[in-house]
mmCIF file of C-alpha atoms in Angstrom:
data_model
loop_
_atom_site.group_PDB
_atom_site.id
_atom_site.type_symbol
_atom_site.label_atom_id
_atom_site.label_comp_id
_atom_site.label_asym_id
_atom_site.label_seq_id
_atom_site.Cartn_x
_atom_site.Cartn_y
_atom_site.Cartn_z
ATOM 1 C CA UNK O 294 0.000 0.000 0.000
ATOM 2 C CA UNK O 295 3.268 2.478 0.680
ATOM 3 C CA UNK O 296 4.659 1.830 -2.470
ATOM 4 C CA UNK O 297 1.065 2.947 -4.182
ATOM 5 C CA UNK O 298 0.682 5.614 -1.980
ATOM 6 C CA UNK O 299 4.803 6.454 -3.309
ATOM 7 C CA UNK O 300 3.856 6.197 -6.715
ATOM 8 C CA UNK O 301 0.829 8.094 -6.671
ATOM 9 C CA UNK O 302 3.208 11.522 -4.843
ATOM 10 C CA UNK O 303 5.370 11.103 -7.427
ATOM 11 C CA UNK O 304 2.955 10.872 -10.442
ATOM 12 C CA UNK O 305 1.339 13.901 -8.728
ATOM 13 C CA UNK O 306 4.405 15.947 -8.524
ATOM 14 C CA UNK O 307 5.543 14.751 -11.766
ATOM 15 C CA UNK O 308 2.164 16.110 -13.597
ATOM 16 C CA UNK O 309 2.285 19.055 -11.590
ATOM 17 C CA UNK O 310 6.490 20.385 -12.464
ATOM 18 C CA UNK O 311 4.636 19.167 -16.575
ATOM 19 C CA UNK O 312 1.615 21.569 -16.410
ATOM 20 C CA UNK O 313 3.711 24.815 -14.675
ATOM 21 C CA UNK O 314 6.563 24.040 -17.513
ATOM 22 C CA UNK O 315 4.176 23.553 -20.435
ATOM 23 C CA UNK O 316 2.595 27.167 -20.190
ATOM 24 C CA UNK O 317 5.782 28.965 -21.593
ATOM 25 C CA UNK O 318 5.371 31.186 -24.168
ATOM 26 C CA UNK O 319 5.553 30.516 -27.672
ATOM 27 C CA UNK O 320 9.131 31.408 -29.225
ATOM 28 C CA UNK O 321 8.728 34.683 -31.199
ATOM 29 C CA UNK O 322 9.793 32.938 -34.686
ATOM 30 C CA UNK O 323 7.246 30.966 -34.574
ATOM 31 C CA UNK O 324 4.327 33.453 -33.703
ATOM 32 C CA UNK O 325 3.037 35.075 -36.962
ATOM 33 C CA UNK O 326 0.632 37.513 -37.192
ATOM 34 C CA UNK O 327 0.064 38.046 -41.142
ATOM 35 C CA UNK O 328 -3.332 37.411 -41.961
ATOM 36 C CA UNK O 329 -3.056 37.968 -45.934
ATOM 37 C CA UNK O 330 -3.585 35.962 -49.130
ATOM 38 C CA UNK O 331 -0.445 36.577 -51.686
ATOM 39 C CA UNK O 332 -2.077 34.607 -54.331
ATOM 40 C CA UNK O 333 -5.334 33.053 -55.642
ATOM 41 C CA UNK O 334 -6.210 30.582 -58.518
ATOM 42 C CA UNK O 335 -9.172 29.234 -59.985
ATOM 43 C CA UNK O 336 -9.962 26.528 -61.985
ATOM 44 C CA UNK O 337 -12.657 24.607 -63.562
ATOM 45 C CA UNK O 338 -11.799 21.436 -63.305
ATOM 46 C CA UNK O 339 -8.666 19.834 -61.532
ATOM 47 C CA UNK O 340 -6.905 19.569 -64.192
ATOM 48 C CA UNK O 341 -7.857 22.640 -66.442
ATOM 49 C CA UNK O 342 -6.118 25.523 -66.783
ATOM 50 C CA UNK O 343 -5.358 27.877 -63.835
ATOM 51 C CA UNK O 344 -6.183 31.207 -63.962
ATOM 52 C CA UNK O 345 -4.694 33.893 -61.382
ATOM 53 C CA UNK O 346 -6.889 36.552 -59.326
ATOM 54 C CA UNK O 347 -5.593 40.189 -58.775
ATOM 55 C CA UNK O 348 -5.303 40.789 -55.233
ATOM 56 C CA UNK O 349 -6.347 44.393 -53.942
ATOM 57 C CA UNK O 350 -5.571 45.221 -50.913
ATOM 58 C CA UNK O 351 -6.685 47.842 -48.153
ATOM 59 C CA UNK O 352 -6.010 49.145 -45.203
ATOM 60 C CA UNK O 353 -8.618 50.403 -42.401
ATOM 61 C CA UNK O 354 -9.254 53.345 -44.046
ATOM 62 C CA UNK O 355 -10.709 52.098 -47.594
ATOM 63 C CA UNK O 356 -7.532 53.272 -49.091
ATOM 64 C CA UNK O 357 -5.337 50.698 -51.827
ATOM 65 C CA UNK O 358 -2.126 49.899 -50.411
ATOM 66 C CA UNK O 359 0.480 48.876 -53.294
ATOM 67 C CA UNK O 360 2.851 46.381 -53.354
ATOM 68 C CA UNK O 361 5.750 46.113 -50.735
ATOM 69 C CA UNK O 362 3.336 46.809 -47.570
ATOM 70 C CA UNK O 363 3.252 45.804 -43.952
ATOM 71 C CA UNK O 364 0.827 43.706 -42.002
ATOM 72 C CA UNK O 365 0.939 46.641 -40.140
ATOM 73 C CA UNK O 366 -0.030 48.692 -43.094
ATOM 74 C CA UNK O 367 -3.267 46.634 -43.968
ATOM 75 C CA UNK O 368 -3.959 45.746 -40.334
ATOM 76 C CA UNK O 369 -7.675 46.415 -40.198
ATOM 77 C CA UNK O 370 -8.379 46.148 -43.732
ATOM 78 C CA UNK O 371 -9.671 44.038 -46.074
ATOM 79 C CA UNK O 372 -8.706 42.325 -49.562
ATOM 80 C CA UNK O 373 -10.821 41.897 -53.073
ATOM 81 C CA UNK O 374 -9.692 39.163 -55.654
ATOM 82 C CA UNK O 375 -10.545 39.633 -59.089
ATOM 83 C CA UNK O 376 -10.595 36.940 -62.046
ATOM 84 C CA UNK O 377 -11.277 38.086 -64.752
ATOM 85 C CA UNK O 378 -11.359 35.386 -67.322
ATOM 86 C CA UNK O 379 -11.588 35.847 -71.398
ATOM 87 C CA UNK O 380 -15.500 35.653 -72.895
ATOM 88 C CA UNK O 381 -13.936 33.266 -75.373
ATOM 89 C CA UNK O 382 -13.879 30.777 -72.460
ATOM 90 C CA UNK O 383 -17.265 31.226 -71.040
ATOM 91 C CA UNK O 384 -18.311 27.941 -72.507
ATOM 92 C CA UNK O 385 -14.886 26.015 -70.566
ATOM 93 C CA UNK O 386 -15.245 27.610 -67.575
ATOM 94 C CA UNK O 387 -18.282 28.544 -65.390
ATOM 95 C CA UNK O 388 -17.754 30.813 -63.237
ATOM 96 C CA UNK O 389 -20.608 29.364 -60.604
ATOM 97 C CA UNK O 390 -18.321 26.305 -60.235
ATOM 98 C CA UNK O 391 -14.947 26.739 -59.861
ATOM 99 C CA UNK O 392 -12.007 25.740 -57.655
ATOM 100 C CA UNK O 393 -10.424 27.684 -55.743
ATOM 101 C CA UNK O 394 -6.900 27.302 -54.128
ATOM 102 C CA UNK O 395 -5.484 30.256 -52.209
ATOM 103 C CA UNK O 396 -1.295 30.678 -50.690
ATOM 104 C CA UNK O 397 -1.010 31.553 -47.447
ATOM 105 C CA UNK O 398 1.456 31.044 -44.587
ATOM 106 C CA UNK O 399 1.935 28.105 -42.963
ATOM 107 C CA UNK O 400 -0.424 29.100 -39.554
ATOM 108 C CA UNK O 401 -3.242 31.188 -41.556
ATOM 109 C CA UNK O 402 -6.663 29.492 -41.743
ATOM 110 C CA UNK O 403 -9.206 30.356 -44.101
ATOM 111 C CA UNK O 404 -12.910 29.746 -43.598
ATOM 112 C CA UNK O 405 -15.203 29.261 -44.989
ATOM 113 C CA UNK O 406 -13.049 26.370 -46.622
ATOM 114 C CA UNK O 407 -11.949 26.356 -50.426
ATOM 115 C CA UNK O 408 -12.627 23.026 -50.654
ATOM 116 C CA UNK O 409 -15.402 21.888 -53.123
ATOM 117 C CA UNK O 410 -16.692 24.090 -56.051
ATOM 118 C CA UNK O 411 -17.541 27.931 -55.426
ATOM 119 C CA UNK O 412 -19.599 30.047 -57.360
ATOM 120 C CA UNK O 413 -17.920 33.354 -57.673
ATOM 121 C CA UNK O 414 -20.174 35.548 -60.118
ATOM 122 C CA UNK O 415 -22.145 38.412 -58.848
ATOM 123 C CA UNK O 416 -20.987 39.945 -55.676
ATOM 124 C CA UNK O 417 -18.821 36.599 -55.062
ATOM 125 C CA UNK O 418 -18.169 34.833 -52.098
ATOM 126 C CA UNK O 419 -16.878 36.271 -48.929
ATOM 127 C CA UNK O 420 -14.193 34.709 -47.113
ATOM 128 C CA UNK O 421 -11.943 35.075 -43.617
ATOM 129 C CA UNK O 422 -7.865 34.667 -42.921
ATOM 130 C CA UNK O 423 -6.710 34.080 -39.728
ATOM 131 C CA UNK O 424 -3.728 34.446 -38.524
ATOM 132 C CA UNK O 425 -1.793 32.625 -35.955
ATOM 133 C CA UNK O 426 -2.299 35.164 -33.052
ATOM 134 C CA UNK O 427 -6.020 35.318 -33.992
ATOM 135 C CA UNK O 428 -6.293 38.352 -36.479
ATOM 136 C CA UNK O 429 -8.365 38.249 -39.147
ATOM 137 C CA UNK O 430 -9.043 40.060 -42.302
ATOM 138 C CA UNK O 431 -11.936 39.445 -44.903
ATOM 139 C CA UNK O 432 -11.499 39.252 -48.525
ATOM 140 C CA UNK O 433 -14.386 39.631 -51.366
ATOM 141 C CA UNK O 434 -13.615 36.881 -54.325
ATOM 142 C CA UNK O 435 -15.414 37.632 -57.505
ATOM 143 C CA UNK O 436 -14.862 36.538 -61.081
ATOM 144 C CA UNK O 437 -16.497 37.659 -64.464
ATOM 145 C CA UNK O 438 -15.942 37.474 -68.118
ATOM 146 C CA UNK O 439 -14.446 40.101 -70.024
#
């Protein structure tokens, strides 16, 4: 019964040294906060051709921010990706059924998900990046013929 009792202090201590360790803070390099998209495609089939959105992107105040920018520059903000795909192939690829596949960093989440077939005509769908610390940042997808 003593050598239970024995096992049971140390399994208690044991768990107790784990828990108080195991609440360090993440490392710094490994904590991203970027909450962006830097590139979309869409396709109609698997394997079709790809075609690449235009990514606009702003910051909390409406305005465009170019190329080169921050997450602190956008942070706030929102994004709008834009395929715009030939009227020559409006027959091979319908816009209300498309894949989508988006490039993000390696701790960014997007929801809803891209899996499946989208339909982005019209206003297009609306979807959210998070980032790794729990930002997020919306972005519009729409597509239309030209």
């Amino acid at each position: 019964m003593k050598k239970i009792h024995n096992m049971g202090i140390w399994f208690l201590s044991i768990s107790i040294t784990f828990l108080m360790g195991g609440c360090a803070e993440a490392d710094k390099e490994f904590v991203h906060d970027t909450n962006t998209i830097s590139q979309m495609i869409c396709a109609a089939s698997h394997t079709s051709s790809e075609f690449r959105g235009v990514i606009h992107e702003f910051d909390r105040n409406g305005n465009e921010v170019a190329a080169g920018f921050t997450q602190q520059d956008v942070e706030g903000g929102y994004g709008l990706i834009l395929f715009e795909i030939s009227q020559s192939l409006q027959e091979d690829v319908d816009l209300t059924n498309v894949y989508l596949k988006a490039t993000v960093t390696y701790d960014e989440f997007i929801t809803p998900s891209l899996s499946g077939k989208h339909d982005i005509t019209g206003d297009g769908i609306i979807i959210t990046v998070k980032s790794g610390v729990g930002t997020t940042r919306e972005y519009r997808v729409r597509g239309y013929y030209q």
